[in-house]
Coordinates of C-alpha atoms in Angstrom, one line a residue:
Chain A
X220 CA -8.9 13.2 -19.5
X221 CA -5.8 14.5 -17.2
X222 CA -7.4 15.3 -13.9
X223 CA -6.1 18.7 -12.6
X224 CA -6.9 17.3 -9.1
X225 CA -6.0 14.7 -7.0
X226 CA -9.3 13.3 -7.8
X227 CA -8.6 10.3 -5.3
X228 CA -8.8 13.0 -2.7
X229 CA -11.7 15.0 -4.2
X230 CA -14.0 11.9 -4.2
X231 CA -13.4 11.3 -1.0
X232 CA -13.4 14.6 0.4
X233 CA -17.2 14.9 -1.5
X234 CA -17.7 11.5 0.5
X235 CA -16.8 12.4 3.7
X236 CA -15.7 16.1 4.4
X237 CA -19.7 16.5 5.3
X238 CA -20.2 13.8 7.5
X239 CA -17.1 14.5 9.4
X240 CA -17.5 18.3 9.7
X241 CA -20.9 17.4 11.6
X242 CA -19.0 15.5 13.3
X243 CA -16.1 17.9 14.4
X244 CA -18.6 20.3 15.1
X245 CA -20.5 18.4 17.7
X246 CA -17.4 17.7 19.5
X247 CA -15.2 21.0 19.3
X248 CA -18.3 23.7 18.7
X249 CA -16.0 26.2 17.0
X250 CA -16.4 25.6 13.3
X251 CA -13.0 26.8 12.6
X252 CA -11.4 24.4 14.8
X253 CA -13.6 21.6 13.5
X254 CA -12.5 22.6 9.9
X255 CA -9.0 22.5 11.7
X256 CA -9.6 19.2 12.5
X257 CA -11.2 17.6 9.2
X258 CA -8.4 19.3 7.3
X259 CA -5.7 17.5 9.9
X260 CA -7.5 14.0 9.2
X261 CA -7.1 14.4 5.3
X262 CA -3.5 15.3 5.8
X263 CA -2.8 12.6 7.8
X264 CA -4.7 10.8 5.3
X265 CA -2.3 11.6 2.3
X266 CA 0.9 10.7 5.0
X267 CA -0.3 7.3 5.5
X268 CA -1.3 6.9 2.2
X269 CA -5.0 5.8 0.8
X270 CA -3.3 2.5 -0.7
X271 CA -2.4 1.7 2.3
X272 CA -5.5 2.1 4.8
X273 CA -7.9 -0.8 4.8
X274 CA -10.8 1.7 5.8
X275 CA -10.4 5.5 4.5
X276 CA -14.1 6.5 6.7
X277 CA -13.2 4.6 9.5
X278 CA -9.9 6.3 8.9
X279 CA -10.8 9.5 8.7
X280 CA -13.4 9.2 11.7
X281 CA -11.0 8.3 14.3
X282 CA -8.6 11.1 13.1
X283 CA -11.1 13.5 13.6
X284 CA -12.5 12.0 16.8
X285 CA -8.8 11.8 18.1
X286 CA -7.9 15.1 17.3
X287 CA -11.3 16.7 18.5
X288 CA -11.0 15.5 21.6
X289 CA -7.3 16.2 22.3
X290 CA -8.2 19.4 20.9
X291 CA -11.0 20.1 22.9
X292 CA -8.9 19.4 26.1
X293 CA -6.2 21.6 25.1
X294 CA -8.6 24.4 24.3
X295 CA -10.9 24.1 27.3
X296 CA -10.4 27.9 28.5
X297 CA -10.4 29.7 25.2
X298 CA -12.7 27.7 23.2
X299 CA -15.8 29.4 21.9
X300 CA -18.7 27.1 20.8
X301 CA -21.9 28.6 17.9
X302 CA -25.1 27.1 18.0
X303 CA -25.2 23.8 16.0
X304 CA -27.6 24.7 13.6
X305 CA -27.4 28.1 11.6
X306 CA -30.1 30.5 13.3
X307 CA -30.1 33.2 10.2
X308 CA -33.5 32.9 9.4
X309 CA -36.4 35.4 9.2
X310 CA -38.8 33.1 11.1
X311 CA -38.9 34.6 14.8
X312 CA -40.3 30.3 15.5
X313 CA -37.7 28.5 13.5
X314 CA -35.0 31.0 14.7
X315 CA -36.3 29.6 18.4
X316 CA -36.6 26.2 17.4
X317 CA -32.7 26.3 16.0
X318 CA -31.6 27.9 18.9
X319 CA -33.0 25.9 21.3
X320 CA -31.9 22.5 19.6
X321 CA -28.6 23.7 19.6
X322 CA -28.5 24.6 23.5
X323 CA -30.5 21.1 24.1
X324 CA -27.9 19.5 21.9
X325 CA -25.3 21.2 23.7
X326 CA -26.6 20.2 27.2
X327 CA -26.3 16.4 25.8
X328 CA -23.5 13.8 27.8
X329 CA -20.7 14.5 24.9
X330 CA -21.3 10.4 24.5
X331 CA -24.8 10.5 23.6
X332 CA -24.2 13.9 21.2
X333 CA -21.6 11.8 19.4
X334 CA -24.0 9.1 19.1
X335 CA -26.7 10.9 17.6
X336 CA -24.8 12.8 15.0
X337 CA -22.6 10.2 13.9
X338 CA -26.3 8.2 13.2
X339 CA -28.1 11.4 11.9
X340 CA -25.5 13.3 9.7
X341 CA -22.4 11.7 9.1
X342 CA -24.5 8.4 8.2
X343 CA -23.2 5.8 10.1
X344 CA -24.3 2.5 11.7
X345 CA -24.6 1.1 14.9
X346 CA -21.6 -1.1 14.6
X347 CA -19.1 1.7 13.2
X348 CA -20.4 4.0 15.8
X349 CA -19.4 1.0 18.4
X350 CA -15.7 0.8 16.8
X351 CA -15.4 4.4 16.5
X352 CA -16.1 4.9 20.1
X353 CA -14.7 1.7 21.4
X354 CA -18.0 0.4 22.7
X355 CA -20.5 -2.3 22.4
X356 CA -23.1 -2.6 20.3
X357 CA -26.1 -2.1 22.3
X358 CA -24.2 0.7 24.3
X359 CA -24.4 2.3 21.1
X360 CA -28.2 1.8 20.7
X361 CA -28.8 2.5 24.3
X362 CA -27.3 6.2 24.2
X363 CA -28.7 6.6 20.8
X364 CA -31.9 6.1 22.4
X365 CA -31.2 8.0 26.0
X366 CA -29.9 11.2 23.9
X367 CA -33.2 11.5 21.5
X368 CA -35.1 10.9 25.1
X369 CA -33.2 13.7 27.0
X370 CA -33.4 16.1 24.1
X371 CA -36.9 15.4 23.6
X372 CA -37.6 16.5 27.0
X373 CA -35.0 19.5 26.6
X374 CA -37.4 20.5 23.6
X375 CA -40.9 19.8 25.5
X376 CA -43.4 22.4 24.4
X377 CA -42.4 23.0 20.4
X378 CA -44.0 20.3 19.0
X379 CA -46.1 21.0 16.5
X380 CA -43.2 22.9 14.8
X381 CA -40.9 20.0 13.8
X382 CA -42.3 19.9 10.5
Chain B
X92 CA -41.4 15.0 22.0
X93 CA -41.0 11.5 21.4
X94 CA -38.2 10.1 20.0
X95 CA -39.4 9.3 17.0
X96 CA -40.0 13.1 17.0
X97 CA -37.2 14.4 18.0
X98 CA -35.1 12.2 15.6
X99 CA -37.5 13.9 12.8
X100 CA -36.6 17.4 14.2
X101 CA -32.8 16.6 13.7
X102 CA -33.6 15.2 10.6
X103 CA -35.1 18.3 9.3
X104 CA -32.6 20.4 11.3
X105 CA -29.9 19.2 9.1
X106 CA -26.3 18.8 9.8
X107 CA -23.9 22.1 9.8
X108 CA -22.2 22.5 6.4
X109 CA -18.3 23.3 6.3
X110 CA -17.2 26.5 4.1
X111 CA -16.3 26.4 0.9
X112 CA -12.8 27.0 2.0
X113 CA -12.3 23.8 4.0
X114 CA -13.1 22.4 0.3
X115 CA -9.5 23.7 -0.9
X116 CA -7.6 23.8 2.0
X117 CA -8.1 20.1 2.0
X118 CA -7.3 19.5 -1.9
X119 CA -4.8 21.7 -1.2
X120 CA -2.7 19.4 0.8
X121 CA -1.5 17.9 -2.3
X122 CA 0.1 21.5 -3.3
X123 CA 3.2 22.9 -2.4
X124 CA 3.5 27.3 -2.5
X125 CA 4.5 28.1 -6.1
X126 CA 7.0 31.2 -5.5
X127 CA 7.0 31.9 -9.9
X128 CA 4.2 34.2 -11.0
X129 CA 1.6 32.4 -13.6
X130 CA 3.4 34.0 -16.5
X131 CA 6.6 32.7 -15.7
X132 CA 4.6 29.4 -15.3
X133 CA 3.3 30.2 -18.9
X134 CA 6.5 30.8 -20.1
X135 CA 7.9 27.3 -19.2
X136 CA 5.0 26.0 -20.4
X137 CA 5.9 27.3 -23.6
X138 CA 9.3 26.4 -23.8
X139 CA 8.0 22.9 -23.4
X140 CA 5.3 23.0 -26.0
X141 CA 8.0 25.0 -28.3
X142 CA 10.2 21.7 -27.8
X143 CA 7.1 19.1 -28.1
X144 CA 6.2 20.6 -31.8
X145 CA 9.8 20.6 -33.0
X146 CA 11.2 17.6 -31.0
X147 CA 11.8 16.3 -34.0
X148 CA 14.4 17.7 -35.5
X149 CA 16.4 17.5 -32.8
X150 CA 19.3 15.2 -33.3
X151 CA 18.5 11.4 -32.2
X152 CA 21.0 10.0 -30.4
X153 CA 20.8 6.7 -32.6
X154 CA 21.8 8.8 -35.4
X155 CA 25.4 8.1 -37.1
X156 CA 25.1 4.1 -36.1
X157 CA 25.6 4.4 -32.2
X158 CA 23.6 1.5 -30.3
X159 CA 21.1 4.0 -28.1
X160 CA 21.4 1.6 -25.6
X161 CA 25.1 2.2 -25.1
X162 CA 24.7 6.0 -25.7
X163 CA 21.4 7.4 -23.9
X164 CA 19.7 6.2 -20.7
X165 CA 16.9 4.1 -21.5
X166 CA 14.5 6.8 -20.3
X167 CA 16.2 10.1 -21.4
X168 CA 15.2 13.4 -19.2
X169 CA 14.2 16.1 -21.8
X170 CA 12.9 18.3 -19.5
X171 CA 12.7 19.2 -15.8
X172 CA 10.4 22.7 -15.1
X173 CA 10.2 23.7 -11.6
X174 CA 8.5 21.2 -9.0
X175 CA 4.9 21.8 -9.2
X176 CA 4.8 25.1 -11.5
X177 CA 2.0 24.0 -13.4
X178 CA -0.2 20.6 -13.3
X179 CA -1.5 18.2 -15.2
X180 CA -1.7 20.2 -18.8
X181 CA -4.4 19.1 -20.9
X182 CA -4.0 19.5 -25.0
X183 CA -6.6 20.6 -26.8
X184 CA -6.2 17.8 -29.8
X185 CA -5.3 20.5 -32.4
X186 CA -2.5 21.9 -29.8
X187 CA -3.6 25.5 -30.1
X188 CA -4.6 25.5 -26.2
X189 CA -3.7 24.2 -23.2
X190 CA -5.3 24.0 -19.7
X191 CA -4.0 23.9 -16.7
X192 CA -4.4 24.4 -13.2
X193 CA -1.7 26.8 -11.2
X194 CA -3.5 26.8 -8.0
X195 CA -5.8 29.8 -8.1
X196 CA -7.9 29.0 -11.6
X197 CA -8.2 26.3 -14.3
X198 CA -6.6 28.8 -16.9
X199 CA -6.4 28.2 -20.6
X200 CA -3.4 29.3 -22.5
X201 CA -3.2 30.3 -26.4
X202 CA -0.5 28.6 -28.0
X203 CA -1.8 29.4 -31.2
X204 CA -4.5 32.4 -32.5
X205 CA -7.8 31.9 -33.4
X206 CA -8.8 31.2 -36.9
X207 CA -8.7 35.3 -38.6
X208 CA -6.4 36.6 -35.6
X209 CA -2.5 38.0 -35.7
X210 CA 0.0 35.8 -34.5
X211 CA 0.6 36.1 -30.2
X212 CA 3.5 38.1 -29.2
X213 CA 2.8 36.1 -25.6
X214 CA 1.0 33.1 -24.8
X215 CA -2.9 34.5 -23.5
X216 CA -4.6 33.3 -20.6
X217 CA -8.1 33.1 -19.7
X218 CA -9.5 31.3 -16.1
X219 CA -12.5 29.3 -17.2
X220 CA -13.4 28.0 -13.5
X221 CA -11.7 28.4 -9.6
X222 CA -11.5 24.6 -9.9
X223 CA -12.3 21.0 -11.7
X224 CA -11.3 18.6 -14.1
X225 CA -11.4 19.4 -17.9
X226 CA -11.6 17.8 -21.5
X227 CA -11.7 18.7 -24.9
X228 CA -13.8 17.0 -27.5
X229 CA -11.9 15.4 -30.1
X230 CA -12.5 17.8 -33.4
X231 CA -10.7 20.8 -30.5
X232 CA -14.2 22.4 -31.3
X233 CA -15.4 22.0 -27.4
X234 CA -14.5 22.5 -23.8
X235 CA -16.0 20.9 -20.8
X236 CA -15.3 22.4 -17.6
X237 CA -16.9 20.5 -14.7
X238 CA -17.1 22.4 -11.2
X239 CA -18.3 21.2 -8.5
X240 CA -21.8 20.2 -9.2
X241 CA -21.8 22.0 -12.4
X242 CA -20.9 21.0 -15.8
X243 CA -20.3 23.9 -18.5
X244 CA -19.6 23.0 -22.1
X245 CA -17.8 25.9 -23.8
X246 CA -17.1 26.6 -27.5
X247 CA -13.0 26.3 -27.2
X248 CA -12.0 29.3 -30.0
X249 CA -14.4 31.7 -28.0
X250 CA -14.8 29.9 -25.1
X251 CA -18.4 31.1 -24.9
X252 CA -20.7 28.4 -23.0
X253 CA -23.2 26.5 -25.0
X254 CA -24.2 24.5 -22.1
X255 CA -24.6 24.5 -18.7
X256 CA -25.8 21.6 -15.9
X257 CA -26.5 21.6 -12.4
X258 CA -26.2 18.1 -10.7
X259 CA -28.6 17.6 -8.2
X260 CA -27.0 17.9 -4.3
X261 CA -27.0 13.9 -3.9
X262 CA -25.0 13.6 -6.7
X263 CA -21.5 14.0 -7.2
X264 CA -20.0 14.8 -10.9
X265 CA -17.1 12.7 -11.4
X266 CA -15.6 12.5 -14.6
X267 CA -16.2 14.0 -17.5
X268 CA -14.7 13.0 -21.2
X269 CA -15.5 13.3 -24.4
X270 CA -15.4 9.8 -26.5
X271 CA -15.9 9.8 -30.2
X272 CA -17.4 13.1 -32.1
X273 CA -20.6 13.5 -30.4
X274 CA -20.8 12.2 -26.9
X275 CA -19.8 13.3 -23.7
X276 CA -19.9 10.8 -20.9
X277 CA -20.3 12.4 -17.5
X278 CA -19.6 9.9 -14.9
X279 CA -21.4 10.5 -11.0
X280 CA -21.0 8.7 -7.8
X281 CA -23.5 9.0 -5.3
X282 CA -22.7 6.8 -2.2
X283 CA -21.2 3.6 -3.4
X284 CA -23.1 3.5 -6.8
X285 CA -22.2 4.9 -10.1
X286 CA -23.9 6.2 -13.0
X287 CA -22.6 7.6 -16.5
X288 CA -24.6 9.3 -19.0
X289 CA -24.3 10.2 -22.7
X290 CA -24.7 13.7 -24.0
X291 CA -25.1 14.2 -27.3
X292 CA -23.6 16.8 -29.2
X293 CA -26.8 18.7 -29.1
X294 CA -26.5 18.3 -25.2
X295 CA -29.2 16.6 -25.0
X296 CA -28.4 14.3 -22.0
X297 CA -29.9 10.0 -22.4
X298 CA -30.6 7.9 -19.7
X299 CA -28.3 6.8 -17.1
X300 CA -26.5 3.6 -17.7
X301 CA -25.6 2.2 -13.8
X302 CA -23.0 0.4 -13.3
X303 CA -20.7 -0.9 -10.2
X304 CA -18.0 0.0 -8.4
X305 CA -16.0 3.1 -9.3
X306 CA -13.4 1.7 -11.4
X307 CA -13.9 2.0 -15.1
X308 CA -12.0 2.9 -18.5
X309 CA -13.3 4.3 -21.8
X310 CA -11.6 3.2 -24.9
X311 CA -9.9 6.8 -26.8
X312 CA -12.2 5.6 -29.6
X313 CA -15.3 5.9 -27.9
X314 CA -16.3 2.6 -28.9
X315 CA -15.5 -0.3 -25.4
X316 CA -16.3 1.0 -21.8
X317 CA -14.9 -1.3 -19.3
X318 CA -15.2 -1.4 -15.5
X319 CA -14.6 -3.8 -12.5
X320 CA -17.4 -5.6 -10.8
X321 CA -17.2 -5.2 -6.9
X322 CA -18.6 -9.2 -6.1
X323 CA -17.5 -12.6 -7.5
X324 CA -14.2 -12.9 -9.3
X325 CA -13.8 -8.8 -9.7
X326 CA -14.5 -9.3 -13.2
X327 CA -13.7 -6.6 -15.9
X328 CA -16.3 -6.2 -18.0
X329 CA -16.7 -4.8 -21.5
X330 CA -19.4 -2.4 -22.7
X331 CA -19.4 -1.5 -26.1
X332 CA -20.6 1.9 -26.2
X333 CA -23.9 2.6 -27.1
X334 CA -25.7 -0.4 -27.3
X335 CA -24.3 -0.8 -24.0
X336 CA -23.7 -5.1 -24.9
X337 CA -21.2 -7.1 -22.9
X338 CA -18.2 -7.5 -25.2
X339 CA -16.2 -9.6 -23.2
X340 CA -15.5 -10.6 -19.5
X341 CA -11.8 -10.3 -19.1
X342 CA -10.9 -12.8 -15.8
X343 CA -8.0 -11.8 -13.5
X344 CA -7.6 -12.7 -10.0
X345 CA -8.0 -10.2 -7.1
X346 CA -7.8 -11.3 -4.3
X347 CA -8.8 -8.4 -2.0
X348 CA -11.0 -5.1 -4.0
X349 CA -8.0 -2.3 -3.7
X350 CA -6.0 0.4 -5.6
X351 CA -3.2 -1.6 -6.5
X352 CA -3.3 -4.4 -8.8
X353 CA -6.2 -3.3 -10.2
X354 CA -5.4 -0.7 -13.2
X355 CA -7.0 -0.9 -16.4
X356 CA -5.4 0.9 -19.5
X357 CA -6.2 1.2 -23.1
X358 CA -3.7 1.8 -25.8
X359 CA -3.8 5.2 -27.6
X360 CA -5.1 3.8 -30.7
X361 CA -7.6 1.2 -28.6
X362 CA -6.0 -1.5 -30.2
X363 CA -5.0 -2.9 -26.4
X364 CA -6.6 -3.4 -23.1
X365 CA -4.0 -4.0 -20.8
X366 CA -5.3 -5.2 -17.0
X367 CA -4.2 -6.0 -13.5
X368 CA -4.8 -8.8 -11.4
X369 CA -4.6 -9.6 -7.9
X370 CA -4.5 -6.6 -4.9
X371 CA -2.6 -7.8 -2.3
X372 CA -0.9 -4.6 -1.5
X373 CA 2.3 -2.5 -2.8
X374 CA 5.4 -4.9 -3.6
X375 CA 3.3 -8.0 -3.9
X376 CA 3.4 -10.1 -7.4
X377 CA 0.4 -8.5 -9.4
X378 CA -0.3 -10.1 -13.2
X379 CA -1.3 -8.4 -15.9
X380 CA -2.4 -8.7 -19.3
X381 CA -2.4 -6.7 -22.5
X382 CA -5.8 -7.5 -24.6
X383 CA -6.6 -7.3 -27.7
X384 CA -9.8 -5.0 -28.0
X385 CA -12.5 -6.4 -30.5
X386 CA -11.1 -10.1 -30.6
X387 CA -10.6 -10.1 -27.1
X388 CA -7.0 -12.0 -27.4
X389 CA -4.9 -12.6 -24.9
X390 CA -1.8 -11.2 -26.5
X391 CA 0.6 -11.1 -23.7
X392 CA 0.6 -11.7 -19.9
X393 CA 3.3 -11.3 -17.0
X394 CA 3.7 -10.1 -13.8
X395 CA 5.7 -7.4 -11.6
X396 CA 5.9 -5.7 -7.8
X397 CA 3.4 -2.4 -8.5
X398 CA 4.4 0.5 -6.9
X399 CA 1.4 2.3 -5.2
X400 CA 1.8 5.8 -6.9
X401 CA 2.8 5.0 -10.4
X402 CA 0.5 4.4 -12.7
X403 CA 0.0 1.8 -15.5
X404 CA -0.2 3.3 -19.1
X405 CA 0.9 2.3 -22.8
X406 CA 3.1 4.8 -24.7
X407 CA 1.7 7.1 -27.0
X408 CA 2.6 5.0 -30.3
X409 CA 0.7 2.1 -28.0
X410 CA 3.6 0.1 -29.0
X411 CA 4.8 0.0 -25.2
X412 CA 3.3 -0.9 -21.8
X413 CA 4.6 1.1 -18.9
X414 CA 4.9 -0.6 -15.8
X415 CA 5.5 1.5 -12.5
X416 CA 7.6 -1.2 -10.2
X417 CA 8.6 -0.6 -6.9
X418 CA 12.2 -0.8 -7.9
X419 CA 12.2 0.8 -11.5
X420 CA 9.5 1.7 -13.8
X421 CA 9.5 -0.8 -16.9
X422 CA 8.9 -0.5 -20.6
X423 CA 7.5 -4.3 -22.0
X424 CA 7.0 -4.9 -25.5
X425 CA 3.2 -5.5 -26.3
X426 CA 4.6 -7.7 -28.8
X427 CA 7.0 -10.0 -26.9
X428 CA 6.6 -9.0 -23.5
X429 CA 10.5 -7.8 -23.6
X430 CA 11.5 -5.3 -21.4
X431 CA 13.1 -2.4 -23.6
X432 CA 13.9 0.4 -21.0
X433 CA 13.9 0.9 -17.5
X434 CA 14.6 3.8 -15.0
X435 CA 14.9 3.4 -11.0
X436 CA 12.7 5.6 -9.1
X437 CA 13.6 7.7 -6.1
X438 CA 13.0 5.7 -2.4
X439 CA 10.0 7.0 -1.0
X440 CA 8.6 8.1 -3.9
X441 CA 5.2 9.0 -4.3
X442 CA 4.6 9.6 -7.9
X443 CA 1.5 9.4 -10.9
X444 CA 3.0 9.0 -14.9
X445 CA 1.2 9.6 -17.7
X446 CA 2.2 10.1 -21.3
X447 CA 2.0 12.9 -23.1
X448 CA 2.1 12.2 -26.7
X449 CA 5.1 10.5 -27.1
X450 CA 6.6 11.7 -23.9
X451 CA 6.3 10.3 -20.3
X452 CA 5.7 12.4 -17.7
X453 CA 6.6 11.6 -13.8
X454 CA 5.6 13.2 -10.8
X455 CA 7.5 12.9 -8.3
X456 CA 7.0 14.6 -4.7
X457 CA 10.9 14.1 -4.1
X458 CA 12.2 15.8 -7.5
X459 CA 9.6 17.1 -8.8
X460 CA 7.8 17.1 -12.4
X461 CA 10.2 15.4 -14.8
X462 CA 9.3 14.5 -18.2
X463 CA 11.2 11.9 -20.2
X464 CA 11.3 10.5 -23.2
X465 CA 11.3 6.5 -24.0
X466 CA 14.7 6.3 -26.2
X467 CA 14.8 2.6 -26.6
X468 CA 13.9 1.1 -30.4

């Protein structure tokens, strides 16, 4: 089979685009400028080369983290930010529920929002989250621990409705 | 909320998903703009499929008792379309189609009518998908199309679908290829593991077969699968199709799992396995071995600096082993190990080969798509 893709780049776009869109997002807020940035890490990817990067996630991760966060800075006064989670749902309680996880995610320290979603949705482990972030190991379990805490008490009085 | 709760809520949330746009932006990134319309595209196309059928009766250099290798380049350019008009054609077997991907659709072209039709004043098109990798089954009587998560199975004179699949989400659709008459092998990759499953001609899809890594090779006769084990030695190991036995453990050193150094090839006929060994990055010695498939005979080995872009391939009469150096890309002897022909590649160059019949085709991000033709004995 001739492969009318660079399949190289298609596998690990099916890998990784996901995890590092979630990731984008919790950073920037604006999906278009996360999108920005997860299309910026794969071009940057094909520059460098795959053959030539030891680690392609770990790669990819610090691109996007790099670039958020310069991005972010640049953008402070004109950036927008959409709740995390989609809201378009009939359900008046799971349209709450969504809105108000975004708004406690949002109200996170960005270090313990990066934490969590690098763990929950882009699927990594302590120790990458440590040498993503350039931290220790149990720092990364402690703000892993002090973000479900804080948003737990952000969200007091919907339990029953996380099901 | 306790954690444990809260983590559950996220959990459920789910992540937010990027568009499907971000999908093709990124793949993309390996295009450049294509100023030519799709007919004009077609037309090369045509040109070059016009000169593949009646190649030969163009005059051959050798002819009249000149010494090629005095005469002719040892790889001779016989055609150079526009960088990046049209990619990575594929045949159907019978070469009354081709398929290929301009950038907006997966588009096949008539070369030839259907069986009952009038000849084509003009080459027709139909898009078949917005994306995806194709094949055609040997006898040219079907198409697979896989897109995205979905695999379609059309009948290639009407290109009606006869089949249809949708992969779950936690599975990604790889590869898919037709070996032998009646099989299809469709080839996932969820996280780091890898499955491959027949289909029968009735589409009637077997168990999955697991196996590791995501390196692997499927002889053109449908009979050998080999892939590369991820722990020990890197192993390649040898499947024969079907009964899904180990045929034979072929050993080469690798030194640290990568993309170079590691290529496995078989010979159009599946008379050779040719293998890599040892991945110590681009420029570094790498061996390699040609193999011969059912006595499992080391007929020759050897060693060259791989290039990381250019690929590792026999030529279509599998007489020939293409070797993508990072100097020159080599032609050795399978029988010998002599090197017949060589070309030197542009610095900087980031290019894939493959052969197309007889021909070799380079892509090169500095000149473009050339196509050459092997002109040593």
């Amino acid at each position: 089979v001739i492969r009318p893709f660079n399949v190289e780049i298609a596998d690990l776009y099916a890998r990784h685009a996901a995890g590092l869109y979630a990731y984008a997002r919790a950073i920037l807020g604006d999906p278009g400028r996360a999108e920005d940035a997860v299309q910026e890490a794969f071009a940057r990817l094909l520059e460098q080369g795959v053959d030539r990067i030891s680690s392609v996630a770990a790669f990819l991760y610090a691109v996007v983290r790099n670039g958020a966060i310069d991005e972010k800075r640049r953008a402070s006064t004109r950036a927008r930010s959409l709740p995390y989670f989609a809201v378009a749902t009939p359900d008046p309680a799971e349209r709450e529920l969504r809105e108000r996880a975004s708004a406690g995610l949002a109200a996170l320290p960005e270090e313990q929002r990066e934490v969590l979603v690098l763990k929950l949705y882009s699927g990594k482990t302590f120790a990458e989250i440590a040498d993503l972030t350039g931290t220790s190991l149990d720092t990364a379990h402690s703000r892993y621990r002090y973000g479900l805490e804080k948003l737990g008490r952000l969200l007091e009085g919907i339990e029953g409705r996380t099901t | 909320m306790s954690p444990d709760e809260t983590e559950a809520l996220l959990l459920r949330l789910g992540p937010p998903a990027p568009t499907a746009g971000l999908r093709a932006r990124v793949l993309g990134l390996t295009r450049r703009p294509r100023p030519f319309p799709v007919l004009l595209a077609a037309a090369l196309l045509f040109g070059l499929v016009f000169w593949a059928l009646f190649r030969d009766v163009r005059r051959d250099p050798a002819v009249g008792g000149q010494d090629p290798s005095r005469t002719a380049p040892a790889f001779a350019l016989v055609e150079k379309p526009e960088p990046w008009l049209f990619r990575n054609p594929v045949w159907r077997p019978d070469r009354k189609q081709v398929v290929l991907d301009d950038g907006k659709g997966i588009r096949v072209i008539w070369l030839k009518p259907p069986v009952g039709e009038a000849p084509l004043s003009e080459p027709r098109l139909t898009v078949v998908s917005t994306s995806g990798y194709v094949a055609y089954s040997p006898d040219s009587i079907h198409l697979a199309v896989l897109d995205g998560k979905e695999l379609r199975i059309h009948e290639s004179d009407t290109l009606g679908q006869v089949y249809r699949h949708q992969f779950p989400d936690q599975e990604m659709p790889y590869r898919v290829r037709f070996v032998g008459p009646d099989l299809l092998l469709v080839v996932r990759f969820p996280d780091e593991r890898s499955l491959f499953r027949r289909v029968q001609r009735a589409w009637v899809p077997e168990p999955r077969i697991p196996f590791e890594g995501t390196r692997f090779e499927v002889s053109p006769d449908g009979k050998w699968f080999v892939h590369q084990e991820q722990r020990g030695n890197f192993d390649r190991v040898v499947l024969e199709v079907g009964t899904w036995k180990r045929a034979a453990n072929v050993r080469m050193p690798i030194q640290v799992p990568g993309s170079i150094g590691t290529h496995m090839t078989f010979s159009a006929d599946s008379k050779y396995l040719a293998v890599e060994g040892s991945s110590r990055g681009e420029g570094y010695p790498v061996n390699y071995a040609v193999i011969e498939t059912g006595s499992w005979r080391e007929v020759l080995r050897g060693q060259y600096r791989p290039a990381s872009g250019i690929s590792f391939f026999f030529t279509g009469d599998s007489r020939h082993l293409i070797l993508g150096a990072v100097d020159r890309v080599r032609a050795v002897r399978c029988e010998d190990g002599s090197e017949v022909a060589s070309m030197a590649i542009c610095d900087d160059c980031t290019a894939t080969a493959r052969p197309i019949g007889e021909l070799i085709q380079i892509d090169c991000l500095e000149r473009g798509k050339v196509v050459f033709r092997l002109s040593a004995p």
